[in-house]
Short mmCIF file of C-alpha atoms and ligand atoms in Angstrom, two decimals:
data_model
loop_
_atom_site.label_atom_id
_atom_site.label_comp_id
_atom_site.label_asym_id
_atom_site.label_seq_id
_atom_site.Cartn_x
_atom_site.Cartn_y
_atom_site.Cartn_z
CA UNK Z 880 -23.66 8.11 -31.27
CA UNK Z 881 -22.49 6.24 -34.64
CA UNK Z 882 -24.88 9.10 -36.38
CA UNK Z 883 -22.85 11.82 -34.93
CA UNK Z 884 -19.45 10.09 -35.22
CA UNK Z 885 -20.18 10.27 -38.98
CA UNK Z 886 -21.28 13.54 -39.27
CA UNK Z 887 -18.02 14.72 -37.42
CA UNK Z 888 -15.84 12.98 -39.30
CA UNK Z 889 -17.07 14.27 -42.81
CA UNK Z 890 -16.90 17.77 -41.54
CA UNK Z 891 -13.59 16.90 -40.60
CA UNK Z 892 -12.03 15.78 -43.89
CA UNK Z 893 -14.43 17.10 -45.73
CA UNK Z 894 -12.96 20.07 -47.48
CA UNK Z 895 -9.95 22.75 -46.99
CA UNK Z 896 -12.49 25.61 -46.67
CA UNK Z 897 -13.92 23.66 -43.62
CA UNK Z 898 -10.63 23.40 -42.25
CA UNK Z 899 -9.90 26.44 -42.28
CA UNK Z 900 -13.63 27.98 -40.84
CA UNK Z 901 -12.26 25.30 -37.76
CA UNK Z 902 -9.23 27.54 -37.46
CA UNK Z 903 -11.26 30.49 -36.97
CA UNK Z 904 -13.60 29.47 -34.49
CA UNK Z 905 -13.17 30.45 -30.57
CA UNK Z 906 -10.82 28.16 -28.63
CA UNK Z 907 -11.83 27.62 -24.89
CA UNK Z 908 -10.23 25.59 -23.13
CA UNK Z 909 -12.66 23.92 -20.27
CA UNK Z 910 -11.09 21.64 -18.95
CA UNK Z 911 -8.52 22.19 -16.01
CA UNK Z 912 -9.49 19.40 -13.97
CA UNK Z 913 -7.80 17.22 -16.47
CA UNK Z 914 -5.22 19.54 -16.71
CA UNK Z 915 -3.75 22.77 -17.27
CA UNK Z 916 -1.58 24.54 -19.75
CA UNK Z 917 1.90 25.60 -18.39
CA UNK Z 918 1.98 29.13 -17.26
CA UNK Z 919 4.88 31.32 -18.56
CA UNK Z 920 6.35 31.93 -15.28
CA UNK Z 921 6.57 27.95 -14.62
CA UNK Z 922 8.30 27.71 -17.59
CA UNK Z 923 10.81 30.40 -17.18
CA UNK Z 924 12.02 29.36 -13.82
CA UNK Z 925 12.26 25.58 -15.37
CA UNK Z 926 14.07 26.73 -18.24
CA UNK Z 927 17.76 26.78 -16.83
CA UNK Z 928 17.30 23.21 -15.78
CA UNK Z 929 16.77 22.22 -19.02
CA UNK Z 930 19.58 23.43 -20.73
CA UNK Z 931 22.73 24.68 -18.66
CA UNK Z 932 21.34 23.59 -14.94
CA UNK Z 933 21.28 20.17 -16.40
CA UNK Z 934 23.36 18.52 -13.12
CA UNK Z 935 22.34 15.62 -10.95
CA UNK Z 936 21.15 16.27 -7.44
CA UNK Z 937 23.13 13.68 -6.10
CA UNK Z 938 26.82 15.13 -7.83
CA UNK Z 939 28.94 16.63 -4.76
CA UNK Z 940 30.60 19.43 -7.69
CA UNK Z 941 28.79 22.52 -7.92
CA UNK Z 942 26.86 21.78 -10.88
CA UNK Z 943 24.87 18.44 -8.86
CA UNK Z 944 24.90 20.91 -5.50
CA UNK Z 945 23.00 23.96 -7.62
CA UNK Z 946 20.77 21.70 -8.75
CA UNK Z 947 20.21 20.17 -4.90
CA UNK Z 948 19.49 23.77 -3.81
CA UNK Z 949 16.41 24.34 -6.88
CA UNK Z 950 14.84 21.04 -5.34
CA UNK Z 951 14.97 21.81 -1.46
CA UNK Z 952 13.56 25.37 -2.58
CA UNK Z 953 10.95 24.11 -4.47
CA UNK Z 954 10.46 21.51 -1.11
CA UNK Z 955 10.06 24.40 0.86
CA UNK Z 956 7.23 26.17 -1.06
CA UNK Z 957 5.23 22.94 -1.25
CA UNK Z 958 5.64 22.79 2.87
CA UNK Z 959 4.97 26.69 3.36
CA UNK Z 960 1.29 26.01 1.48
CA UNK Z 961 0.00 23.15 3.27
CA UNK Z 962 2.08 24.06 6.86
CA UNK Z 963 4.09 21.40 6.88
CA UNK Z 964 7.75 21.09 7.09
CA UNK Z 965 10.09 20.54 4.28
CA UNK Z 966 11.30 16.91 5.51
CA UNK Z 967 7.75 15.77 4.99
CA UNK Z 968 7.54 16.57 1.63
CA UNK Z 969 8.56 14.04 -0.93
CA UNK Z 970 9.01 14.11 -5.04
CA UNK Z 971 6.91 11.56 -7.04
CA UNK Z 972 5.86 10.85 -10.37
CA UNK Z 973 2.47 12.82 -9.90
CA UNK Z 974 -0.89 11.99 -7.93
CA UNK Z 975 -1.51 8.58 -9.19
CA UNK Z 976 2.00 7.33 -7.64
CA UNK Z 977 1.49 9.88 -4.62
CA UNK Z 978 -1.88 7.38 -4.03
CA UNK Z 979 -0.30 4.15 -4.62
CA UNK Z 980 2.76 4.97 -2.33
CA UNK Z 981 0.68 6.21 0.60
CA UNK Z 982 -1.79 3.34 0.57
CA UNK Z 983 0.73 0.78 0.06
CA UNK Z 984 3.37 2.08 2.14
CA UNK Z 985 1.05 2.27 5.05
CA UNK Z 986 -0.93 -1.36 4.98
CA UNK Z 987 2.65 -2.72 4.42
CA UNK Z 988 4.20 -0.78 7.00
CA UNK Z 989 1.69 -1.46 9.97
CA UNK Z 990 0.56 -4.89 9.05
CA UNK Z 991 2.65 -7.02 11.43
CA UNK Z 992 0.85 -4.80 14.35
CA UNK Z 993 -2.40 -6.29 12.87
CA UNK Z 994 -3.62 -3.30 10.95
CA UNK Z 995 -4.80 -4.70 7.95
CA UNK Z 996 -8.12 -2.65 6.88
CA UNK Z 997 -8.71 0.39 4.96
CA UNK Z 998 -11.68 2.68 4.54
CA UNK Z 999 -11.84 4.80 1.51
CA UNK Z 1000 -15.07 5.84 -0.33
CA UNK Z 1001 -16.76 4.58 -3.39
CA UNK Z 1002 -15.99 7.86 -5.66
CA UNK Z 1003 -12.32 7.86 -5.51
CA UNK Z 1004 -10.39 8.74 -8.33
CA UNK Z 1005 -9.08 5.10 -9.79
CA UNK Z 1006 -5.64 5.94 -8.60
CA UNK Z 1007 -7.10 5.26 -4.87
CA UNK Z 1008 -9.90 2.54 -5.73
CA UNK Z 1009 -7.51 0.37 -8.06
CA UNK Z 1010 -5.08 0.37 -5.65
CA UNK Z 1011 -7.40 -0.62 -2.92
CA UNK Z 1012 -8.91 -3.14 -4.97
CA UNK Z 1013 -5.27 -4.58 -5.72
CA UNK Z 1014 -4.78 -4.78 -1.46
CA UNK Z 1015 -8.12 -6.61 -1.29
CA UNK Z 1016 -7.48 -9.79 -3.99
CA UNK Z 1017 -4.17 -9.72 -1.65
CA UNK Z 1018 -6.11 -10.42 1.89
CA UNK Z 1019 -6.00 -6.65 2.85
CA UNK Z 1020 -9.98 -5.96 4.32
CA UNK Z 1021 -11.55 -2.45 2.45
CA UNK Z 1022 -14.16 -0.10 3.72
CA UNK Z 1023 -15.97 1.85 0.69
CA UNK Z 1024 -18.19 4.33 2.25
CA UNK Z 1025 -20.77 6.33 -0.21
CA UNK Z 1026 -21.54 9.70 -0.46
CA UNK Z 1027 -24.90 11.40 -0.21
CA UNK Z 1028 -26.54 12.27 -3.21
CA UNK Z 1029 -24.83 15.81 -2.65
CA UNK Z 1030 -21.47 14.28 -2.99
CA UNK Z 1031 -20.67 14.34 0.05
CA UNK Z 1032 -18.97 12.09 2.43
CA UNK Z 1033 -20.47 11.90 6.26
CA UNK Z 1034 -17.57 12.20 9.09
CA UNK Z 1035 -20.16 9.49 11.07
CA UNK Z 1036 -20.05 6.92 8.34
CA UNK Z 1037 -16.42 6.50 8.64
CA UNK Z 1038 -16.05 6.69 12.36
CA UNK Z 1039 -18.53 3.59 12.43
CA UNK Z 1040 -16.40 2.23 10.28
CA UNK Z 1041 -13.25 2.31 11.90
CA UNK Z 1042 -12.34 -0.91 13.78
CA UNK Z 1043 -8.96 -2.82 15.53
CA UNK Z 1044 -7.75 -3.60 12.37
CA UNK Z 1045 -7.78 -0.06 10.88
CA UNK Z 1046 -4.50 0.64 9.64
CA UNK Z 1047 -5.47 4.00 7.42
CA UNK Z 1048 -8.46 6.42 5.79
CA UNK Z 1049 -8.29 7.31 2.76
CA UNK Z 1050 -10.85 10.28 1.39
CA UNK Z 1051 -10.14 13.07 -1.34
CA UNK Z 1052 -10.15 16.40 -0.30
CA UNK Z 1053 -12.43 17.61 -3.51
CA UNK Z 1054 -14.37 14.88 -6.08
CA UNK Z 1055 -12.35 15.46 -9.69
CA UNK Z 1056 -15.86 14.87 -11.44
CA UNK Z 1057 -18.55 16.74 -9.72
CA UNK Z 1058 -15.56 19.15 -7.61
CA UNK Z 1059 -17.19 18.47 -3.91
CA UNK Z 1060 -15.40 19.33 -1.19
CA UNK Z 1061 -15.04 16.47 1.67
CA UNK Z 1062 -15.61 17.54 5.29
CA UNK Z 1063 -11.67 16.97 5.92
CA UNK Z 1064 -11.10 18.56 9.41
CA UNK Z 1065 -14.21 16.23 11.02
CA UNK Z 1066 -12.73 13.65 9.26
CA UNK Z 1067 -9.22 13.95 10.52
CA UNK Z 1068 -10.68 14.87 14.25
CA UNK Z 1069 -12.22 11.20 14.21
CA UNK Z 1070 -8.77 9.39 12.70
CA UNK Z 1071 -7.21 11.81 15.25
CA UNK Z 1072 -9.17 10.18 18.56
CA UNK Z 1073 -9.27 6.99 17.34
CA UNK Z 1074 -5.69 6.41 16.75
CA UNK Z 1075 -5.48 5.92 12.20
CA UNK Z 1076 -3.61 7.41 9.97
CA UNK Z 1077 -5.84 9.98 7.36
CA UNK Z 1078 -4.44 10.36 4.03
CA UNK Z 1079 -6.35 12.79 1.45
CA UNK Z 1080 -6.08 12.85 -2.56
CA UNK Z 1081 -5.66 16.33 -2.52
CA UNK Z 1082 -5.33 16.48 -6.36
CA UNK Z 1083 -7.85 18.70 -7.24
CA UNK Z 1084 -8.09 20.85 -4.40
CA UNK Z 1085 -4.04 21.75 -3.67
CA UNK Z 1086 -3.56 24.98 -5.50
CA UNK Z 1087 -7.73 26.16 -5.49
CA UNK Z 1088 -8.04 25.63 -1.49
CA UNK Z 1089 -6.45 27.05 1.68
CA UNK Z 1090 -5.00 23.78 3.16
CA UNK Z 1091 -3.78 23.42 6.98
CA UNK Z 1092 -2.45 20.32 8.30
CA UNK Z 1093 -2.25 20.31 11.25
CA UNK Z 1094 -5.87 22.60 11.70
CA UNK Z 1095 -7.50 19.93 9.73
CA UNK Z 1096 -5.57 16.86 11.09
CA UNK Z 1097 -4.41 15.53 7.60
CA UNK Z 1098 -1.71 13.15 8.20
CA UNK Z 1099 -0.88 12.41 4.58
CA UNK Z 1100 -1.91 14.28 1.30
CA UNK Z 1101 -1.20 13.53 -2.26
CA UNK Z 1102 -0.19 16.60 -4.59
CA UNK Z 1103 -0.09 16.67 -9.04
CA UNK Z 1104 1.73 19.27 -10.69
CA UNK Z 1105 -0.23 19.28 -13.95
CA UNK Z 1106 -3.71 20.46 -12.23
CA UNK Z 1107 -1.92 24.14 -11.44
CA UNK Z 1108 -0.31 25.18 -14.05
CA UNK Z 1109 3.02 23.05 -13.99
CA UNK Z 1110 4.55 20.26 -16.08
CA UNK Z 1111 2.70 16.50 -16.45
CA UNK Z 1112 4.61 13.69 -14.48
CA UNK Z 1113 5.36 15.38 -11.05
CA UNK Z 1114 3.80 15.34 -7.67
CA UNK Z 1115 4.75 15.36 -4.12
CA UNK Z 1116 3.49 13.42 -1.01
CA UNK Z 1117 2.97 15.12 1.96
CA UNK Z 1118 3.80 12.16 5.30
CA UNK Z 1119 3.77 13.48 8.59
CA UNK Z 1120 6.87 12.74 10.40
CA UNK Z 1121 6.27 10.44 13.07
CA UNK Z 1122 4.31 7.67 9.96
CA UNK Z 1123 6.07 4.86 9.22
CA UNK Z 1124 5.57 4.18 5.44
CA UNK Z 1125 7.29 1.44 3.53
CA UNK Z 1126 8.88 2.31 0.36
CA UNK Z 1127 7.25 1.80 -2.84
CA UNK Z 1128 10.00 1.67 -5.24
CA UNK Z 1129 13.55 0.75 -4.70
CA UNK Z 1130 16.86 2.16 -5.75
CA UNK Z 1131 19.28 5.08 -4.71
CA UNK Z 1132 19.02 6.98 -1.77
CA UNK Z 1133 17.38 10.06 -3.06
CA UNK Z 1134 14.73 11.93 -1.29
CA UNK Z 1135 15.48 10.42 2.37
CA UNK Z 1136 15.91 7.53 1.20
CA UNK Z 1137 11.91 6.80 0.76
CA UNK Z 1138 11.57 7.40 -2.78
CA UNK Z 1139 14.73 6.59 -5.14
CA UNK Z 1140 15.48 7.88 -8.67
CA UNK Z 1141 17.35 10.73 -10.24
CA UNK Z 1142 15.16 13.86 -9.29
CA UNK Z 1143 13.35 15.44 -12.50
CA UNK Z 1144 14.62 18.88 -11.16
CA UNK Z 1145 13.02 20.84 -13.94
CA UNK Z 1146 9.54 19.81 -13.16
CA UNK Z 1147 9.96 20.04 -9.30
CA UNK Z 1148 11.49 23.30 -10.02
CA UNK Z 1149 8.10 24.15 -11.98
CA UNK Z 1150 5.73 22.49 -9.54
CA UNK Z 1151 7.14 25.11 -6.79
CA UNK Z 1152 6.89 28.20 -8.88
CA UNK Z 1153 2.99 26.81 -9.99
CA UNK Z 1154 2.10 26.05 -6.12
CA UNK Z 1155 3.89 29.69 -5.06
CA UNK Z 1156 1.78 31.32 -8.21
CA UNK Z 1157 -1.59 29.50 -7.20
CA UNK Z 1158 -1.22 30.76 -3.50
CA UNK Z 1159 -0.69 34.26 -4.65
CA UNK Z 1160 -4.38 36.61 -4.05
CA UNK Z 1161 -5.89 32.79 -4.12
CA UNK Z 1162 -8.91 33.92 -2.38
CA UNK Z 1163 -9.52 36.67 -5.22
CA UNK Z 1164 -8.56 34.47 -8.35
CA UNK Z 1165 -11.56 31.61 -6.74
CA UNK Z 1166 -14.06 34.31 -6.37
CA UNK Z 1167 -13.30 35.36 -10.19
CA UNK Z 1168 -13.98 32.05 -11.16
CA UNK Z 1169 -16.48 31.02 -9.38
CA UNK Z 1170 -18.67 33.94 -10.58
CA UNK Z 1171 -17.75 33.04 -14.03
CA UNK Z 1172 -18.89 29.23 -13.06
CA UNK Z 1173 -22.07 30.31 -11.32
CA UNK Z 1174 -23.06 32.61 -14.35
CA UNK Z 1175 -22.47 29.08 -16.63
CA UNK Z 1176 -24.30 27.17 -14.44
CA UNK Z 1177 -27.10 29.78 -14.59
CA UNK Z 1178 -27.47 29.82 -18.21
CA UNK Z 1179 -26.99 25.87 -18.71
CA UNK Z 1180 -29.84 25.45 -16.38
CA UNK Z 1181 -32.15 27.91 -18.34
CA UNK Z 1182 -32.35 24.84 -20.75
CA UNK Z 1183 -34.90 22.60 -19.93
CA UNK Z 1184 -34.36 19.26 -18.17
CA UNK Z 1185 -30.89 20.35 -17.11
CA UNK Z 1186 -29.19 19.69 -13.63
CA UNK Z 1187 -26.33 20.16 -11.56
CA UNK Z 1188 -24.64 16.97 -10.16
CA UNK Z 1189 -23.53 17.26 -6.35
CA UNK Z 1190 -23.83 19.96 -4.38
CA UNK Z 1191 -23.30 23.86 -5.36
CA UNK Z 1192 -22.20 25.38 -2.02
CA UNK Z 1193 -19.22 22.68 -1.07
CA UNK Z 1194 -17.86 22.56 -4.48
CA UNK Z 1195 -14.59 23.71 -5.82
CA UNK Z 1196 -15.24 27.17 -7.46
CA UNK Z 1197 -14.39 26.09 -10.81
CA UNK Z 1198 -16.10 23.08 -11.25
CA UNK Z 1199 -19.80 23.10 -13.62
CA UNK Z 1200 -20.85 19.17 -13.71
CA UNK Z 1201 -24.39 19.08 -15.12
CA UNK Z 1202 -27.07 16.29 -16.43
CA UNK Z 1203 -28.58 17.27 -19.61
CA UNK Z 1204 -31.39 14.65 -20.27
CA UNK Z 1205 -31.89 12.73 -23.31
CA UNK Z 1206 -28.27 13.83 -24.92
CA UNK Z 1207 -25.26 11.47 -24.45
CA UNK Z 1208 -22.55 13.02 -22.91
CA UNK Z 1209 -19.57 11.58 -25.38
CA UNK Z 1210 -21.31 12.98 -28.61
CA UNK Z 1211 -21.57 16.41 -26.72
CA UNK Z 1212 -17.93 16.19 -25.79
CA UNK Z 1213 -17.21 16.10 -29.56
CA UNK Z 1214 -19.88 18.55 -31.16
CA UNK Z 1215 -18.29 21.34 -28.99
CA UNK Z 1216 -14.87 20.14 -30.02
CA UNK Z 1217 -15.65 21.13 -33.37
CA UNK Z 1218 -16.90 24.45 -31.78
CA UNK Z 1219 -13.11 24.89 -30.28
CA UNK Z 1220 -14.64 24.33 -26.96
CA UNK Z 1221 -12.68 21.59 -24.53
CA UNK Z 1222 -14.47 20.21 -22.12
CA UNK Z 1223 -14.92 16.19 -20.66
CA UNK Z 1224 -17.67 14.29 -20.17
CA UNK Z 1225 -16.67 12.20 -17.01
CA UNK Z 1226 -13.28 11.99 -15.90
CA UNK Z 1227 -10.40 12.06 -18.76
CA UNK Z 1228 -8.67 8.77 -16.76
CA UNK Z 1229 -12.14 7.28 -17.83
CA UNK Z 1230 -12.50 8.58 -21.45
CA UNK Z 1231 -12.64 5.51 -23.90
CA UNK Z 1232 -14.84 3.31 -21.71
CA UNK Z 1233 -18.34 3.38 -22.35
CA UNK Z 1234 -19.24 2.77 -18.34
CA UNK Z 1235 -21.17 5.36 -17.23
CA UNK Z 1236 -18.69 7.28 -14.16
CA UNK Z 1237 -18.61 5.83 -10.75
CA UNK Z 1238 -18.55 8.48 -9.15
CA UNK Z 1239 -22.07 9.37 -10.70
CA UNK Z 1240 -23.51 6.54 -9.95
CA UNK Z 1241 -22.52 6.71 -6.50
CA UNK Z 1242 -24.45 9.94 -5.66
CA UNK Z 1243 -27.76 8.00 -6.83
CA UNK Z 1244 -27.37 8.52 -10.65
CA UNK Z 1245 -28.93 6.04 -12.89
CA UNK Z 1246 -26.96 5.07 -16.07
CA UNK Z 1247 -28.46 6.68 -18.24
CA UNK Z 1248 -28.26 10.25 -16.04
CA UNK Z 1249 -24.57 9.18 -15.55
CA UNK Z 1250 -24.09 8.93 -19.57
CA UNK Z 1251 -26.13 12.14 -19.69
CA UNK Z 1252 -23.86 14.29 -17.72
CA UNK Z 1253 -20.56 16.69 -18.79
CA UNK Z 1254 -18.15 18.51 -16.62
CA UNK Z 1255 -17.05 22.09 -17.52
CA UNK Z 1256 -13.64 22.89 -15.04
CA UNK Z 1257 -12.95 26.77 -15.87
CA UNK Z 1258 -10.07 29.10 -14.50
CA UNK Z 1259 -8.41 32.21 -13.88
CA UNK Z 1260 -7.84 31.90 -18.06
CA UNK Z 1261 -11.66 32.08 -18.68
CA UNK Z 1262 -13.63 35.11 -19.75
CA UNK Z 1263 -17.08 36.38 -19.66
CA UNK Z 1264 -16.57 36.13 -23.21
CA UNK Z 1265 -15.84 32.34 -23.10
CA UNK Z 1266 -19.08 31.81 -20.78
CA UNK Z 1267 -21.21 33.37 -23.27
CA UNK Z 1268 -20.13 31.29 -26.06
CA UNK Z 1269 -19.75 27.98 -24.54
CA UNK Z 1270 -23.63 28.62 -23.23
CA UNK Z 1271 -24.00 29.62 -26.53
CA UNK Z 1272 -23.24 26.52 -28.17
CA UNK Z 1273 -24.12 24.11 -25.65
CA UNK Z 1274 -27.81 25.12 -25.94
CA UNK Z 1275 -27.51 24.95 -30.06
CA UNK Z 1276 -26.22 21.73 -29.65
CA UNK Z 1277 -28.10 20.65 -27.07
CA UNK Z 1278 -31.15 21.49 -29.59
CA UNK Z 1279 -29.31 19.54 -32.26
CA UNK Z 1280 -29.08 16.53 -30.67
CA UNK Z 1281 -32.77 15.97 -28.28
CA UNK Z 1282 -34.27 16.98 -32.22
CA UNK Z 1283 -31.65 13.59 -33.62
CA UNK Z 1284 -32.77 11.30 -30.99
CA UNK Z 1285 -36.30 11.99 -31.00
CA UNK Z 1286 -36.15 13.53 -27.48
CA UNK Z 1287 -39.48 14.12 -25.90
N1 PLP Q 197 -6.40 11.96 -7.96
C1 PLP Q 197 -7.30 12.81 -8.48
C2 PLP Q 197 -8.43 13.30 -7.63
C3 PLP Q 197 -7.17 13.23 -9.81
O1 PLP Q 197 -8.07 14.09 -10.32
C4 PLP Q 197 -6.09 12.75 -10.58
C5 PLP Q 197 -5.97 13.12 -12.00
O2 PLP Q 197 -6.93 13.44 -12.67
C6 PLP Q 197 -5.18 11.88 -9.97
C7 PLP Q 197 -5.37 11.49 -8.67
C8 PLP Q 197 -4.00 11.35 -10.73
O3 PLP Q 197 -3.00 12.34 -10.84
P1 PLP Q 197 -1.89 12.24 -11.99
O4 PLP Q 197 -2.57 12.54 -13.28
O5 PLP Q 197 -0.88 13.28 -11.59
O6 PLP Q 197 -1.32 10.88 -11.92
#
């Protein structure tokens, strides 16, 4: 690792001819699942309310009421995609508060009936785990249920779980690492009959997946602007009117009351043009990338000792999370960088710690796999052109670095 952070930086500062052979290099951008560049019609409908639509939602003048009317729109387009109605739609900061509020808000809300346990699984994006964790050093009882080595949660595994005390579930609609898609709907049917409340992260799914509901029994989903197309720093939870939740934050009165603060009414304007623009031909934009993915996949697993992590049918269409053995994952991450290609190796929440992902190891990975294993997240932007070179690279890189460490 040391060997290749030196050999990066020297090509780095090394000279202006290299800086300028960097310029001309390919830039693909790989990476959606950490986030996604702002499309140009998000922008343009947020650009009024960042210069002349500048009121405050809660003004009675015309200025504060135009600016109430952009929000409840942009309420109503988030409700129209999931089926839901506009009143259970609220604002937040993005997915990580949209997890903390709906975890919190329900163990504090139904506590005093004695409904103090939560069941969640083991490869939850930190935003759920942390905030379990947190409930548990405060006397709150937590359920982590594994996946199979697929990535996959089993419906039975959480219905044997439930008990008296089981205030909520918690499971994510689609893994952010290896992009598996949870059986929701069983899920739900089983909260459904046995009385719980079933929240889903629905970060990385909203926008790539036809969501229902009330077909799939969800009772609460979290929602992050920044994974389709609109600004960082906005979200939305979805409750289902007849939950109780306990607010999270206190303050004003604004959105119902549940969640106060002045409304950022630029980026909720943008987060209902991006979920609008993401439901438009949907099913034809996934099957574009998804045969861009599979061809990736294809090629990466030409290379020898090469695997895909979790399973390829139930797996969001954009998602590519492979094992290549004998090469660590961080000095791949970099090599391509200098190729212009973006892509992560493990989740970017993650990046910085040398711990091999948890959600890796909870399919069955050993460390070293885990530390062994980069995620490619491609969409509608991608080309053919961009699979060829980033297959292109990876395997002259790959070469590069099993020949540095002696890889047999
Ligand atoms: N949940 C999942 C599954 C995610 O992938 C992410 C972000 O990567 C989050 C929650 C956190 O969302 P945000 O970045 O909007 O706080």
């Amino acid at each position: 690792m040391n060997a290749v952070m030196n050999s990066l930086s020297s090509n780095v500062i090394n000279t202006a001819d290299n800086k300028f052979n960097f310029m001309e290099k390919r830039f693909v951008y790989a990476d959606n699942a950490a986030t996604t560049c702002i499309s140009e019609k998000v922008l343009e409908s947020m650009m009024p309310y960042l210069k002349e639509q500048y009121g405050n939602a809660s003004g009675i003048y015309r200025k504060g009421r135009e600016a109430k009317i952009a929000i409840e729109n942009a309420r109503e387009k988030i409700a129209k995609a999931i089926k839901c109605s506009p009143n259970e739609i609220y604002f937040t900061s993005g997915g990580t508060e949209s997890d903390n509020w709906a975890i919190t808000g329900v163990i504090e809300s139904y506590k005093a009936e004695g409904k103090t346990h939560i069941i969640t699984s083991a490869f939850e994006h930190h935003a759920i785990l942390n905030t379990c964790l947190n409930l548990r050093k405060k006397g709150f009882e937590v359920t982590f249920i594994s996946p199979d080595s697929d990535g996959i949660i089993n419906p039975e595994d959480i219905e044997k779980a439930i008990t008296e005390k089981t205030a909520l579930v918690s499971i994510m609609y689609a893994n952010n690492e290896i992009g598996t898609i949870q059986p929701i709907k069983k899920i739900g049917q089983i909260c459904k009959n046995k009385g719980v409340i079933f929240h889903t992260d629905a970060v990385q799914a909203f926008g790539h997946i036809n969501i229902d509901i009330n077909e799939q029994n969800i009772d609460m989903l979290s929602i992050s602007g920044h994974k389709i197309h609109s600004p960082k720093g906005i979200g939305a939870l979805y409750v289902r009117k007849n939950i109780n939740i306990s607010k999270f934050i206190y303050g004003g009165e604004q959105e119902n009351g549940k969640r106060p603060g002045t409304e950022n009414v630029p980026a909720i304007v943008g987060l209902g043009t991006a979920t609008e623009e993401a439901l438009k031909s949907l099913e034809k934009k996934s099957q574009k990338i998804r045969n861009l993915r599979d061809k990736l996949i294809s090629k990466i697993l030409e290379i020898p000792e090469t695997k895909l992590n979790g399973s390829h049918e139930k797996r969001l269409s954009g998602n590519c999370n492979v094992m290549i053995k004998g090469v660590d994952s961080e000095s791949l991450v970099l090599m391509l960088d200098l190729k212009g290609i973006c892509i992560s190796g493990g989740s970017a929440c993650t990046s910085g710690s040398d711990e091999p992902s948890h959600v890796l190891l909870s399919i069955g990975m050993s460390n070293e796999e885990a530390k062994s294993s980069i995620r490619f997240s491609i969409d509608e932007n991608n080309s053919e052109e961009d699979i060829e070179y980033m297959a292109k690279e990876l395997k002259n890189i790959i070469e590069k670095l099993r020949r540095l460490s002696k890889y047999k």
